[in-house]
C-alpha angles and dihedrals in degrees: 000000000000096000088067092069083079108045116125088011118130108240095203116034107239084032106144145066119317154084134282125199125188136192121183123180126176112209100221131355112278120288088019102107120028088260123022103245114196130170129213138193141194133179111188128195123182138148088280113036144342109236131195121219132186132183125196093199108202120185138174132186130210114179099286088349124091126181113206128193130178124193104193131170134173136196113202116197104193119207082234080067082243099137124195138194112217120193115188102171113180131188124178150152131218128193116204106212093176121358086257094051128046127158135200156150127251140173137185137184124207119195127176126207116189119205134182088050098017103189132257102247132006110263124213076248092065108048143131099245127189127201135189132189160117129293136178129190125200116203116202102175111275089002126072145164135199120185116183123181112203126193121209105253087181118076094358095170089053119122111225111235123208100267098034126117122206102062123184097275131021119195114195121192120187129176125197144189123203108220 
């Protein structure tokens, strides 16, 4: 049966029990400095692992055009003493053509680099991937919403196996709500 090919498998990664704290600071208020710097921070602790994640947030403004760029990097230390370097890089731009609708294009890489044991040859699952596409945020007030579809630049002739994560397009929703 193919579906049991899935079976156990997280469908999310970070999907499980556990909890999540995050810490953002901006160096300095916007324009201030030639390029925003923020930091940001985030300890994880779930049934399999505690992970520590850092962000060097870089941002630049030019009138309705703003350049983005996130330097992120985790260290993921699992309960099985299996340890693992994660680098998920983004750059992006967005234009705002009114202040409720901006649009923009982002992209992003994850790559994932086991230790103790590290494995014996790099798998598809483990990248890096790359990935490159549109996005568009609507802002209604209090309440906005940004979609983004990204298409795999890496591997692109690669055919995706049952098990394996990175397929040929990734589509992200997020709603927030400004308190």
């Amino acid at each position: 049966d193919p579906g049991e090919q899935f079976a156990g498998k997280a469908l999310f990664p970070g999907a499980g029990n556990g909890l999540k704290q995050r810490l953002r600071y901006i160096l300095a208020d916007p324009g201030v400095w030639p390029v925003d710097v923020g930091l940001y921070g985030e300890l994880v602790e779930n049934e399999r692992e505690i992970e520590l994640e850092a962000k060097l947030l870089l941002q630049k403004r030019f009138g309705p055009l703003r350049v983005a760029a996130n330097i992120s990097g985790e260290y993921e230390l699992y309960f099985s003493e299996q340890r693992e370097i994660v680098l998920n890089p983004s750059l992006g731009a967005t234009y705002e053509i009114t202040p409720s609708f901006h649009v923009g294009l982002d992209s992003w890489l994850r790559g994932e680099y086991p230790r103790n044991p590290a494995p014996p040859a790099r798998t598809f699952g483990l990248g890096p991937a790359a990935y490159l596409g549109p996005a568009v945020m609507m802002n209604f007030g209090k309440l906005w919403w940004a979609v983004g579809a990204y298409f795999r630049v890496t591997d692109t002739s690669h055919d995706l196996q049952p098990g394996e994560p990175y397929g040929p397009l990734y589509i992200r929703s997020m709603i927030g709500y400004d308190l």
